Amino acid sequence: MVATVWFSSLLLLLLSPVSPLTSFPDTLVEAGIGGNVTLTCDTDRTLKGPLLWKHSRDGDTWPVEMTDFQVLNEKQLVLLDLEEAMSGEYSCWDGNTLLYHTHLLLNQTWNDAELHCWAENYGCMFYCSWSGVEYTAIRLRNERDGGEWVWPSDKGVFSVSHSTNQYAEEVWPLRVTLEAINSERILRISKKFYLREIIQPPHPAKVNSKSVGETLLVMVEPPAAWATPTSYYPLEHEIEYQRKDDGQVKKELCCKDQDTVSIFHSERDEWCGWTVELHCCLAPRCGAGSGRCVTWRGGSAGSGSGPETRWSCLSGASGASGKM
């Protein structure tokens, strides 16, 4: 009978669902698999009886006993040769009185390429996202500027402030750290980059087009969130268009001082059904190299003055779409 009860309890323990950590605990200890760790019962209370340690994991709690891998030494608990099953919450008790508790999590490394960061302009905010779905609590901070921890939005995007001077050359790169936990593990990722390396301009504020004789005029205004003055933060617009009759693809580059591109054809009816691709490019500035482009594609099903055009993002972080 005793053996049956013990077996049933063990089966219940193995089948119990994991209790996820949905926030970062106030007290946290991390260690690697196969390592050792010492937990201390942090209390000044005068004990009325023997100190008792308890281990909680997977929704169950049981007393910690002396074994080859669990050494009790007054107010300390030494855990040896750590395994995943040894993670969880540890608490120390004086009878029925809780004295102290902490979470033991096993650390894990990750490729920082999984952490994606971008900025829409040279202002005081940038954004990051991460695709780790097996973790139940995630936070991120700007280490370079000593920023506070921030939490993701409902869409999984972190909004991070920074102190980079947008009117001066960047000297020190930004450094962000992401921490993620579940009931067993803690993950920490660090990533360095310059603000100029992650700029991705958002959707143009306005894109109009009209045919004038044998010419198609495409007029582009900078994104509403783009930095000003535009003379200091130039954008170059490259228009790629494709003829529907023969499939030819051509490109026209708009200089930074222009806001209109003229595209010429010999026959007016060639504008009946066309597609245009707009590359919103960063002009070389402050060591930014040859510049980077975010692509927006649009098209029209008709001809005439001011055809309706739909634009959608082909690459870039915002993933927005619009109708001009």
PDB file of C-alpha atoms in Angstrom:
ATOM      1  CA  MET A   1       0.000   0.000   0.000  1.00  0.00           C
ATOM      2  CA  VAL A   2       2.818   2.382   0.890  1.00  0.00           C
ATOM      3  CA  ALA A   3       4.584   1.555  -2.371  1.00  0.00           C
ATOM      4  CA  THR A   4       1.378   2.230  -4.335  1.00  0.00           C
ATOM      5  CA  VAL A   5       0.899   5.637  -2.707  1.00  0.00           C
ATOM      6  CA  TRP A   6       4.549   6.536  -3.340  1.00  0.00           C
ATOM      7  CA  PHE A   7       4.292   5.483  -7.000  1.00  0.00           C
ATOM      8  CA  SER A   8       1.078   7.494  -7.452  1.00  0.00           C
ATOM      9  CA  SER A   9       2.718  10.583  -5.954  1.00  0.00           C
ATOM     10  CA  LEU A  10       5.718  10.170  -8.252  1.00  0.00           C
ATOM     11  CA  LEU A  11       3.455   9.791 -11.289  1.00  0.00           C
ATOM     12  CA  LEU A  12       1.529  12.934 -10.288  1.00  0.00           C
ATOM     13  CA  LEU A  13       4.820  14.820  -9.971  1.00  0.00           C
ATOM     14  CA  LEU A  14       5.953  13.744 -13.436  1.00  0.00           C
ATOM     15  CA  LEU A  15       2.648  14.668 -15.063  1.00  0.00           C
ATOM     16  CA  SER A  16       2.179  18.031 -13.361  1.00  0.00           C
ATOM     17  CA  PRO A  17       2.212  20.971 -15.799  1.00  0.00           C
ATOM     18  CA  VAL A  18       5.028  23.497 -15.651  1.00  0.00           C
ATOM     19  CA  SER A  19       4.169  26.647 -13.707  1.00  0.00           C
ATOM     20  CA  PRO A  20       5.585  29.433 -15.895  1.00  0.00           C
ATOM     21  CA  LEU A  21       7.310  32.518 -14.554  1.00  0.00           C
ATOM     22  CA  THR A  22       5.407  35.434 -16.073  1.00  0.00           C
ATOM     23  CA  SER A  23       7.629  38.070 -14.432  1.00  0.00           C
ATOM     24  CA  PHE A  24      11.187  38.281 -13.172  1.00  0.00           C
ATOM     25  CA  PRO A  25      11.444  37.225  -9.494  1.00  0.00           C
ATOM     26  CA  ASP A  26      12.950  39.633  -6.974  1.00  0.00           C
ATOM     27  CA  THR A  27      15.578  37.057  -5.995  1.00  0.00           C
ATOM     28  CA  LEU A  28      17.255  34.997  -8.672  1.00  0.00           C
ATOM     29  CA  VAL A  29      20.283  32.694  -8.795  1.00  0.00           C
ATOM     30  CA  GLU A  30      21.647  31.370 -12.068  1.00  0.00           C
ATOM     31  CA  ALA A  31      24.135  28.594 -12.750  1.00  0.00           C
ATOM     32  CA  GLY A  32      25.184  26.257 -15.545  1.00  0.00           C
ATOM     33  CA  ILE A  33      24.290  22.606 -16.010  1.00  0.00           C
ATOM     34  CA  GLY A  34      26.889  20.404 -14.313  1.00  0.00           C
ATOM     35  CA  GLY A  35      28.027  23.229 -12.036  1.00  0.00           C
ATOM     36  CA  ASN A  36      27.623  23.853  -8.310  1.00  0.00           C
ATOM     37  CA  VAL A  37      25.742  26.584  -6.479  1.00  0.00           C
ATOM     38  CA  THR A  38      25.316  27.623  -2.838  1.00  0.00           C
ATOM     39  CA  LEU A  39      21.975  29.033  -1.646  1.00  0.00           C
ATOM     40  CA  THR A  40      21.907  31.000   1.615  1.00  0.00           C
ATOM     41  CA  CYS A  41      18.853  31.514   3.810  1.00  0.00           C
ATOM     42  CA  ASP A  42      19.039  35.308   4.052  1.00  0.00           C
ATOM     43  CA  THR A  43      17.424  35.977   7.434  1.00  0.00           C
ATOM     44  CA  ASP A  44      18.391  37.392  10.845  1.00  0.00           C
ATOM     45  CA  ARG A  45      15.530  35.620  12.583  1.00  0.00           C
ATOM     46  CA  THR A  46      16.338  33.553  15.659  1.00  0.00           C
ATOM     47  CA  LEU A  47      15.180  30.055  14.817  1.00  0.00           C
ATOM     48  CA  LYS A  48      12.716  28.288  17.099  1.00  0.00           C
ATOM     49  CA  GLY A  49      13.531  24.929  15.591  1.00  0.00           C
ATOM     50  CA  PRO A  50      15.579  23.261  12.856  1.00  0.00           C
ATOM     51  CA  LEU A  51      15.876  25.087   9.527  1.00  0.00           C
ATOM     52  CA  LEU A  52      13.908  23.391   6.740  1.00  0.00           C
ATOM     53  CA  TRP A  53      14.572  23.824   3.010  1.00  0.00           C
ATOM     54  CA  LYS A  54      11.868  23.183   0.404  1.00  0.00           C
ATOM     55  CA  HIS A  55      12.074  22.822  -3.370  1.00  0.00           C
ATOM     56  CA  SER A  56       9.134  23.817  -5.602  1.00  0.00           C
ATOM     57  CA  ARG A  57       8.951  22.835  -9.254  1.00  0.00           C
ATOM     58  CA  ASP A  58       6.277  21.880 -11.761  1.00  0.00           C
ATOM     59  CA  GLY A  59       3.534  22.834  -9.323  1.00  0.00           C
ATOM     60  CA  ASP A  60       4.778  20.585  -6.495  1.00  0.00           C
ATOM     61  CA  THR A  61       6.733  21.268  -3.286  1.00  0.00           C
ATOM     62  CA  TRP A  62       8.772  18.809  -1.240  1.00  0.00           C
ATOM     63  CA  PRO A  63      11.378  19.032   1.561  1.00  0.00           C
ATOM     64  CA  VAL A  64      15.059  19.023   0.631  1.00  0.00           C
ATOM     65  CA  GLU A  65      16.985  16.169   2.236  1.00  0.00           C
ATOM     66  CA  MET A  66      20.702  15.483   2.543  1.00  0.00           C
ATOM     67  CA  THR A  67      22.027  13.526  -0.472  1.00  0.00           C
ATOM     68  CA  ASP A  68      25.241  13.243  -2.472  1.00  0.00           C
ATOM     69  CA  PHE A  69      24.036  16.210  -4.542  1.00  0.00           C
ATOM     70  CA  GLN A  70      22.298  18.262  -1.818  1.00  0.00           C
ATOM     71  CA  VAL A  71      24.419  19.292   1.173  1.00  0.00           C
ATOM     72  CA  LEU A  72      22.802  21.082   4.130  1.00  0.00           C
ATOM     73  CA  ASN A  73      25.133  23.310   6.163  1.00  0.00           C
ATOM     74  CA  GLU A  74      23.304  25.439   8.755  1.00  0.00           C
ATOM     75  CA  LYS A  75      21.737  28.295   6.727  1.00  0.00           C
ATOM     76  CA  GLN A  76      23.273  27.156   3.453  1.00  0.00           C
ATOM     77  CA  LEU A  77      22.155  24.630   0.866  1.00  0.00           C
ATOM     78  CA  VAL A  78      24.860  23.431  -1.528  1.00  0.00           C
ATOM     79  CA  LEU A  79      23.657  21.894  -4.792  1.00  0.00           C
ATOM     80  CA  LEU A  80      26.209  19.830  -6.723  1.00  0.00           C
ATOM     81  CA  ASP A  81      26.398  18.678 -10.358  1.00  0.00           C
ATOM     82  CA  LEU A  82      23.307  20.622 -11.366  1.00  0.00           C
ATOM     83  CA  GLU A  83      20.691  19.061 -13.608  1.00  0.00           C
ATOM     84  CA  GLU A  84      17.574  20.573 -15.159  1.00  0.00           C
ATOM     85  CA  ALA A  85      15.352  18.866 -12.571  1.00  0.00           C
ATOM     86  CA  MET A  86      17.142  20.832  -9.824  1.00  0.00           C
ATOM     87  CA  SER A  87      15.952  24.216 -11.141  1.00  0.00           C
ATOM     88  CA  GLY A  88      12.948  25.953  -9.593  1.00  0.00           C
ATOM     89  CA  GLU A  89      12.117  27.810  -6.384  1.00  0.00           C
ATOM     90  CA  TYR A  90      13.979  27.105  -3.125  1.00  0.00           C
ATOM     91  CA  SER A  91      12.684  28.375   0.213  1.00  0.00           C
ATOM     92  CA  CYS A  92      13.829  28.102   3.823  1.00  0.00           C
ATOM     93  CA  TRP A  93      11.410  27.747   6.739  1.00  0.00           C
ATOM     94  CA  ASP A  94      11.287  27.897  10.514  1.00  0.00           C
ATOM     95  CA  GLY A  95       8.416  25.537  11.163  1.00  0.00           C
ATOM     96  CA  ASN A  96       5.489  27.025   9.209  1.00  0.00           C
ATOM     97  CA  THR A  97       7.143  30.451   8.869  1.00  0.00           C
ATOM     98  CA  LEU A  98       8.702  31.349   5.528  1.00  0.00           C
ATOM     99  CA  LEU A  99      12.099  32.986   6.026  1.00  0.00           C
ATOM    100  CA  TYR A 100      13.459  33.439   2.496  1.00  0.00           C
ATOM    101  CA  HIS A 101      13.000  32.178  -1.044  1.00  0.00           C
ATOM    102  CA  THR A 102      14.820  32.403  -4.376  1.00  0.00           C
ATOM    103  CA  HIS A 103      14.630  30.953  -7.881  1.00  0.00           C
ATOM    104  CA  LEU A 104      17.423  28.824  -9.312  1.00  0.00           C
ATOM    105  CA  LEU A 105      17.553  28.994 -13.123  1.00  0.00           C
ATOM    106  CA  LEU A 106      20.027  27.394 -15.512  1.00  0.00           C
ATOM    107  CA  ASN A 107      21.711  29.843 -17.873  1.00  0.00           C
ATOM    108  CA  GLN A 108      21.712  29.486 -21.633  1.00  0.00           C
ATOM    109  CA  THR A 109      23.423  31.250 -24.533  1.00  0.00           C
ATOM    110  CA  TRP A 110      21.901  32.281 -27.858  1.00  0.00           C
ATOM    111  CA  ASN A 111      23.013  33.685 -31.187  1.00  0.00           C
ATOM    112  CA  ASP A 112      22.545  37.464 -31.006  1.00  0.00           C
ATOM    113  CA  ALA A 113      21.522  37.467 -34.678  1.00  0.00           C
ATOM    114  CA  GLU A 114      18.060  36.475 -33.450  1.00  0.00           C
ATOM    115  CA  LEU A 115      17.715  39.924 -31.832  1.00  0.00           C
ATOM    116  CA  HIS A 116      16.586  42.441 -34.459  1.00  0.00           C
ATOM    117  CA  CYS A 117      16.794  46.206 -33.821  1.00  0.00           C
ATOM    118  CA  TRP A 118      15.856  49.150 -36.034  1.00  0.00           C
ATOM    119  CA  ALA A 119      15.139  52.894 -35.937  1.00  0.00           C
ATOM    120  CA  GLU A 120      12.888  54.959 -38.188  1.00  0.00           C
ATOM    121  CA  ASN A 121      15.037  58.088 -37.894  1.00  0.00           C
ATOM    122  CA  TYR A 122      17.910  59.662 -35.964  1.00  0.00           C
ATOM    123  CA  GLY A 123      15.645  60.647 -33.051  1.00  0.00           C
ATOM    124  CA  CYS A 124      15.748  59.403 -29.473  1.00  0.00           C
ATOM    125  CA  MET A 125      14.010  56.022 -29.925  1.00  0.00           C
ATOM    126  CA  PHE A 126      14.818  52.696 -31.520  1.00  0.00           C
ATOM    127  CA  TYR A 127      13.002  49.374 -31.513  1.00  0.00           C
ATOM    128  CA  CYS A 128      13.895  45.707 -31.064  1.00  0.00           C
ATOM    129  CA  SER A 129      12.130  42.379 -31.473  1.00  0.00           C
ATOM    130  CA  TRP A 130      13.032  38.781 -30.673  1.00  0.00           C
ATOM    131  CA  SER A 131      11.419  35.532 -31.760  1.00  0.00           C
ATOM    132  CA  GLY A 132      12.046  33.294 -28.724  1.00  0.00           C
ATOM    133  CA  VAL A 133       8.621  31.778 -28.026  1.00  0.00           C
ATOM    134  CA  GLU A 134       9.608  29.245 -25.368  1.00  0.00           C
ATOM    135  CA  TYR A 135      10.216  31.934 -22.732  1.00  0.00           C
ATOM    136  CA  THR A 136       7.454  33.368 -20.552  1.00  0.00           C
ATOM    137  CA  ALA A 137       9.005  36.670 -19.392  1.00  0.00           C
ATOM    138  CA  ILE A 138      11.285  38.902 -21.494  1.00  0.00           C
ATOM    139  CA  ARG A 139      12.893  42.284 -20.883  1.00  0.00           C
ATOM    140  CA  LEU A 140      15.518  44.465 -22.581  1.00  0.00           C
ATOM    141  CA  ARG A 141      17.623  47.475 -21.644  1.00  0.00           C
ATOM    142  CA  ASN A 142      20.025  49.972 -23.200  1.00  0.00           C
ATOM    143  CA  GLU A 143      23.255  49.107 -21.386  1.00  0.00           C
ATOM    144  CA  ARG A 144      25.329  51.887 -22.935  1.00  0.00           C
ATOM    145  CA  ASP A 145      23.133  54.651 -21.519  1.00  0.00           C
ATOM    146  CA  GLY A 146      22.279  52.848 -18.272  1.00  0.00           C
ATOM    147  CA  GLY A 147      18.637  52.619 -19.286  1.00  0.00           C
ATOM    148  CA  GLU A 148      15.821  50.975 -17.355  1.00  0.00           C
ATOM    149  CA  TRP A 149      14.446  47.570 -18.251  1.00  0.00           C
ATOM    150  CA  VAL A 150      11.614  47.748 -20.782  1.00  0.00           C
ATOM    151  CA  TRP A 151       9.041  45.094 -21.644  1.00  0.00           C
ATOM    152  CA  PRO A 152       7.644  44.197 -25.077  1.00  0.00           C
ATOM    153  CA  SER A 153       4.336  45.416 -26.446  1.00  0.00           C
ATOM    154  CA  ASP A 154       1.504  43.054 -27.327  1.00  0.00           C
ATOM    155  CA  LYS A 155       3.163  42.677 -30.726  1.00  0.00           C
ATOM    156  CA  GLY A 156       6.513  41.744 -29.175  1.00  0.00           C
ATOM    157  CA  VAL A 157       8.290  45.046 -29.913  1.00  0.00           C
ATOM    158  CA  PHE A 158      10.541  46.828 -27.397  1.00  0.00           C
ATOM    159  CA  SER A 159      10.592  50.654 -27.501  1.00  0.00           C
ATOM    160  CA  VAL A 160      14.005  51.802 -26.262  1.00  0.00           C
ATOM    161  CA  SER A 161      15.230  55.355 -25.644  1.00  0.00           C
ATOM    162  CA  HIS A 162      18.825  56.462 -26.224  1.00  0.00           C
ATOM    163  CA  SER A 163      20.976  59.571 -25.837  1.00  0.00           C
ATOM    164  CA  THR A 164      22.798  59.556 -29.190  1.00  0.00           C
ATOM    165  CA  ASN A 165      23.390  63.103 -30.453  1.00  0.00           C
ATOM    166  CA  GLN A 166      21.759  63.144 -33.873  1.00  0.00           C
ATOM    167  CA  TYR A 167      23.807  66.175 -34.960  1.00  0.00           C
ATOM    168  CA  ALA A 168      27.237  64.689 -34.195  1.00  0.00           C
ATOM    169  CA  GLU A 169      29.336  61.731 -35.275  1.00  0.00           C
ATOM    170  CA  GLU A 170      28.647  58.565 -33.270  1.00  0.00           C
ATOM    171  CA  VAL A 171      31.661  57.606 -31.149  1.00  0.00           C
ATOM    172  CA  TRP A 172      30.363  54.740 -29.004  1.00  0.00           C
ATOM    173  CA  PRO A 173      28.014  52.036 -30.276  1.00  0.00           C
ATOM    174  CA  LEU A 174      24.745  51.243 -28.566  1.00  0.00           C
ATOM    175  CA  ARG A 175      24.746  48.049 -26.506  1.00  0.00           C
ATOM    176  CA  VAL A 176      21.496  46.317 -25.597  1.00  0.00           C
ATOM    177  CA  THR A 177      20.941  43.280 -23.387  1.00  0.00           C
ATOM    178  CA  LEU A 178      17.915  41.015 -23.521  1.00  0.00           C
ATOM    179  CA  GLU A 179      16.964  38.659 -20.691  1.00  0.00           C
ATOM    180  CA  ALA A 180      14.355  35.906 -21.014  1.00  0.00           C
ATOM    181  CA  ILE A 181      13.218  33.309 -18.484  1.00  0.00           C
ATOM    182  CA  ASN A 182      10.896  30.362 -18.073  1.00  0.00           C
ATOM    183  CA  SER A 183      10.427  28.044 -15.106  1.00  0.00           C
ATOM    184  CA  GLU A 184      13.787  26.333 -15.721  1.00  0.00           C
ATOM    185  CA  ARG A 185      16.151  28.586 -17.665  1.00  0.00           C
ATOM    186  CA  ILE A 186      17.436  32.115 -18.073  1.00  0.00           C
ATOM    187  CA  LEU A 187      18.760  33.434 -21.366  1.00  0.00           C
ATOM    188  CA  ARG A 188      20.875  36.549 -21.828  1.00  0.00           C
ATOM    189  CA  ILE A 189      21.727  38.134 -25.206  1.00  0.00           C
ATOM    190  CA  SER A 190      23.908  41.204 -25.819  1.00  0.00           C
ATOM    191  CA  LYS A 191      24.180  43.086 -29.108  1.00  0.00           C
ATOM    192  CA  LYS A 192      26.215  46.122 -30.213  1.00  0.00           C
ATOM    193  CA  PHE A 193      25.493  48.461 -33.118  1.00  0.00           C
ATOM    194  CA  TYR A 194      25.677  52.091 -34.191  1.00  0.00           C
ATOM    195  CA  LEU A 195      22.406  53.945 -34.643  1.00  0.00           C
ATOM    196  CA  ARG A 196      23.326  54.753 -38.240  1.00  0.00           C
ATOM    197  CA  GLU A 197      23.535  51.017 -38.980  1.00  0.00           C
ATOM    198  CA  ILE A 198      19.904  50.289 -38.096  1.00  0.00           C
ATOM    199  CA  ILE A 199      18.068  53.220 -39.719  1.00  0.00           C
ATOM    200  CA  GLN A 200      15.113  52.032 -41.821  1.00  0.00           C
ATOM    201  CA  PRO A 201      12.931  54.911 -43.079  1.00  0.00           C
ATOM    202  CA  PRO A 202       9.176  54.247 -42.771  1.00  0.00           C
ATOM    203  CA  HIS A 203       6.515  54.627 -45.449  1.00  0.00           C
ATOM    204  CA  PRO A 204       6.768  57.837 -47.514  1.00  0.00           C
ATOM    205  CA  ALA A 205       4.436  60.563 -46.298  1.00  0.00           C
ATOM    206  CA  LYS A 206       3.043  61.069 -49.764  1.00  0.00           C
ATOM    207  CA  VAL A 207       3.569  59.514 -53.171  1.00  0.00           C
ATOM    208  CA  ASN A 208       1.703  61.002 -56.128  1.00  0.00           C
ATOM    209  CA  SER A 209       2.014  60.281 -59.805  1.00  0.00           C
ATOM    210  CA  LYS A 210       0.511  61.666 -62.974  1.00  0.00           C
ATOM    211  CA  SER A 211       1.091  61.368 -66.675  1.00  0.00           C
ATOM    212  CA  VAL A 212       1.850  64.551 -68.601  1.00  0.00           C
ATOM    213  CA  GLY A 213       2.046  63.916 -72.301  1.00  0.00           C
ATOM    214  CA  GLU A 214       4.663  61.240 -72.802  1.00  0.00           C
ATOM    215  CA  THR A 215       6.039  61.621 -69.273  1.00  0.00           C
ATOM    216  CA  LEU A 216       5.060  60.007 -65.978  1.00  0.00           C
ATOM    217  CA  LEU A 217       5.828  62.211 -62.968  1.00  0.00           C
ATOM    218  CA  VAL A 218       6.296  60.471 -59.600  1.00  0.00           C
ATOM    219  CA  MET A 219       6.366  62.851 -56.613  1.00  0.00           C
ATOM    220  CA  VAL A 220       7.660  61.610 -53.245  1.00  0.00           C
ATOM    221  CA  GLU A 221       7.593  63.336 -49.848  1.00  0.00           C
ATOM    222  CA  PRO A 222       9.790  62.112 -46.957  1.00  0.00           C
ATOM    223  CA  PRO A 223       8.169  60.052 -44.182  1.00  0.00           C
ATOM    224  CA  ALA A 224       6.379  62.143 -41.560  1.00  0.00           C
ATOM    225  CA  ALA A 225       8.673  60.730 -38.856  1.00  0.00           C
ATOM    226  CA  TRP A 226      11.857  61.466 -40.792  1.00  0.00           C
ATOM    227  CA  ALA A 227      14.468  63.702 -39.182  1.00  0.00           C
ATOM    228  CA  THR A 228      14.730  67.358 -40.122  1.00  0.00           C
ATOM    229  CA  PRO A 229      16.181  69.373 -41.692  1.00  0.00           C
ATOM    230  CA  THR A 230      16.131  67.129 -44.749  1.00  0.00           C
ATOM    231  CA  SER A 231      19.209  68.930 -46.070  1.00  0.00           C
ATOM    232  CA  TYR A 232      21.163  67.390 -43.169  1.00  0.00           C
ATOM    233  CA  TYR A 233      19.317  64.051 -43.318  1.00  0.00           C
ATOM    234  CA  PRO A 234      18.966  63.477 -47.068  1.00  0.00           C
ATOM    235  CA  LEU A 235      16.976  60.631 -48.592  1.00  0.00           C
ATOM    236  CA  GLU A 236      17.461  59.456 -52.142  1.00  0.00           C
ATOM    237  CA  HIS A 237      14.476  57.922 -53.913  1.00  0.00           C
ATOM    238  CA  GLU A 238      15.038  55.317 -56.566  1.00  0.00           C
ATOM    239  CA  ILE A 239      11.983  54.561 -58.700  1.00  0.00           C
ATOM    240  CA  GLU A 240      11.849  51.176 -60.363  1.00  0.00           C
ATOM    241  CA  TYR A 241       9.079  50.687 -62.894  1.00  0.00           C
ATOM    242  CA  GLN A 242       8.039  47.806 -65.117  1.00  0.00           C
ATOM    243  CA  ARG A 243       6.255  47.981 -68.447  1.00  0.00           C
ATOM    244  CA  LYS A 244       3.300  45.630 -68.645  1.00  0.00           C
ATOM    245  CA  ASP A 245       3.542  45.060 -72.405  1.00  0.00           C
ATOM    246  CA  ASP A 246       7.102  43.716 -72.617  1.00  0.00           C
ATOM    247  CA  GLY A 247       8.062  43.252 -68.942  1.00  0.00           C
ATOM    248  CA  GLN A 248      11.075  45.559 -69.166  1.00  0.00           C
ATOM    249  CA  VAL A 249      12.297  46.847 -65.796  1.00  0.00           C
ATOM    250  CA  LYS A 250      13.983  50.239 -65.557  1.00  0.00           C
ATOM    251  CA  LYS A 251      15.185  52.466 -62.726  1.00  0.00           C
ATOM    252  CA  GLU A 252      15.415  56.206 -62.185  1.00  0.00           C
ATOM    253  CA  LEU A 253      17.319  57.764 -59.269  1.00  0.00           C
ATOM    254  CA  CYS A 254      16.068  60.950 -57.647  1.00  0.00           C
ATOM    255  CA  CYS A 255      18.839  63.097 -56.215  1.00  0.00           C
ATOM    256  CA  LYS A 256      18.632  64.259 -52.619  1.00  0.00           C
ATOM    257  CA  ASP A 257      17.626  67.774 -53.717  1.00  0.00           C
ATOM    258  CA  GLN A 258      14.741  66.547 -55.881  1.00  0.00           C
ATOM    259  CA  ASP A 259      11.275  65.398 -54.937  1.00  0.00           C
ATOM    260  CA  THR A 260      10.073  64.563 -58.455  1.00  0.00           C
ATOM    261  CA  VAL A 261      11.245  61.897 -60.892  1.00  0.00           C
ATOM    262  CA  SER A 262      10.361  62.179 -64.559  1.00  0.00           C
ATOM    263  CA  ILE A 263      10.026  58.911 -66.473  1.00  0.00           C
ATOM    264  CA  PHE A 264       9.756  59.187 -70.259  1.00  0.00           C
ATOM    265  CA  HIS A 265       8.102  56.847 -72.758  1.00  0.00           C
ATOM    266  CA  SER A 266       7.456  57.240 -76.460  1.00  0.00           C
ATOM    267  CA  GLU A 267       3.836  56.123 -76.321  1.00  0.00           C
ATOM    268  CA  ARG A 268       1.285  57.500 -73.880  1.00  0.00           C
ATOM    269  CA  ASP A 269      -0.814  54.320 -73.714  1.00  0.00           C
ATOM    270  CA  GLU A 270       2.109  52.437 -72.173  1.00  0.00           C
ATOM    271  CA  TRP A 271       0.941  53.832 -68.799  1.00  0.00           C
ATOM    272  CA  CYS A 272      -2.220  51.721 -68.961  1.00  0.00           C
ATOM    273  CA  GLY A 273      -1.451  49.231 -66.215  1.00  0.00           C
ATOM    274  CA  TRP A 274       1.937  49.765 -64.576  1.00  0.00           C
ATOM    275  CA  THR A 275       3.838  48.936 -61.397  1.00  0.00           C
ATOM    276  CA  VAL A 276       6.355  51.111 -59.626  1.00  0.00           C
ATOM    277  CA  GLU A 277       8.885  50.173 -56.960  1.00  0.00           C
ATOM    278  CA  LEU A 278      10.199  52.909 -54.672  1.00  0.00           C
ATOM    279  CA  HIS A 279      13.498  52.486 -52.816  1.00  0.00           C
ATOM    280  CA  CYS A 280      13.782  54.979 -49.942  1.00  0.00           C
ATOM    281  CA  CYS A 281      17.556  55.134 -49.476  1.00  0.00           C
ATOM    282  CA  LEU A 282      19.843  56.655 -46.879  1.00  0.00           C
ATOM    283  CA  ALA A 283      22.372  58.877 -48.559  1.00  0.00           C
ATOM    284  CA  PRO A 284      25.983  58.309 -47.377  1.00  0.00           C
ATOM    285  CA  ARG A 285      26.476  60.268 -44.158  1.00  0.00           C
ATOM    286  CA  CYS A 286      28.561  60.055 -40.971  1.00  0.00           C
ATOM    287  CA  GLY A 287      30.371  56.921 -42.002  1.00  0.00           C
ATOM    288  CA  ALA A 288      27.185  55.178 -43.100  1.00  0.00           C
ATOM    289  CA  GLY A 289      28.926  53.708 -46.135  1.00  0.00           C
ATOM    290  CA  SER A 290      27.048  53.460 -49.393  1.00  0.00           C
ATOM    291  CA  GLY A 291      23.639  53.723 -47.747  1.00  0.00           C
ATOM    292  CA  ARG A 292      20.802  51.223 -47.228  1.00  0.00           C
ATOM    293  CA  CYS A 293      17.374  51.013 -48.804  1.00  0.00           C
ATOM    294  CA  VAL A 294      13.877  50.152 -47.691  1.00  0.00           C
ATOM    295  CA  THR A 295      11.699  49.108 -50.609  1.00  0.00           C
ATOM    296  CA  TRP A 296       8.086  50.098 -51.196  1.00  0.00           C
ATOM    297  CA  ARG A 297       6.117  48.794 -54.165  1.00  0.00           C
ATOM    298  CA  GLY A 298       3.071  50.342 -55.749  1.00  0.00           C
ATOM    299  CA  GLY A 299       0.988  50.010 -58.859  1.00  0.00           C
ATOM    300  CA  SER A 300      -1.918  51.386 -60.830  1.00  0.00           C
ATOM    301  CA  ALA A 301      -4.548  49.689 -62.938  1.00  0.00           C
ATOM    302  CA  GLY A 302      -5.439  52.759 -64.980  1.00  0.00           C
ATOM    303  CA  SER A 303      -4.051  55.745 -66.788  1.00  0.00           C
ATOM    304  CA  GLY A 304      -4.686  59.441 -66.687  1.00  0.00           C
ATOM    305  CA  SER A 305      -3.858  62.186 -64.235  1.00  0.00           C
ATOM    306  CA  GLY A 306      -3.255  61.150 -60.622  1.00  0.00           C
ATOM    307  CA  PRO A 307      -3.830  57.365 -60.846  1.00  0.00           C
ATOM    308  CA  GLU A 308      -4.616  55.530 -57.613  1.00  0.00           C
ATOM    309  CA  THR A 309      -1.507  53.835 -56.244  1.00  0.00           C
ATOM    310  CA  ARG A 310      -1.115  51.206 -53.539  1.00  0.00           C
ATOM    311  CA  TRP A 311       2.174  50.907 -51.675  1.00  0.00           C
ATOM    312  CA  SER A 312       3.344  48.075 -49.439  1.00  0.00           C
ATOM    313  CA  CYS A 313       6.634  47.412 -47.667  1.00  0.00           C
ATOM    314  CA  LEU A 314       8.809  44.703 -49.248  1.00  0.00           C
ATOM    315  CA  SER A 315      11.670  44.921 -46.757  1.00  0.00           C
ATOM    316  CA  GLY A 316      12.233  46.741 -43.492  1.00  0.00           C
ATOM    317  CA  ALA A 317      11.012  46.555 -39.938  1.00  0.00           C
ATOM    318  CA  SER A 318       7.732  48.387 -39.894  1.00  0.00           C
ATOM    319  CA  GLY A 319       5.821  46.060 -42.184  1.00  0.00           C
ATOM    320  CA  ALA A 320       3.266  48.809 -42.773  1.00  0.00           C
ATOM    321  CA  SER A 321       1.236  49.352 -45.882  1.00  0.00           C
ATOM    322  CA  GLY A 322      -0.626  52.326 -47.232  1.00  0.00           C
ATOM    323  CA  LYS A 323      -2.721  53.754 -50.018  1.00  0.00           C
ATOM    324  CA  MET A 324      -1.823  56.923 -51.825  1.00  0.00           C
TER     325      MET A 324
END
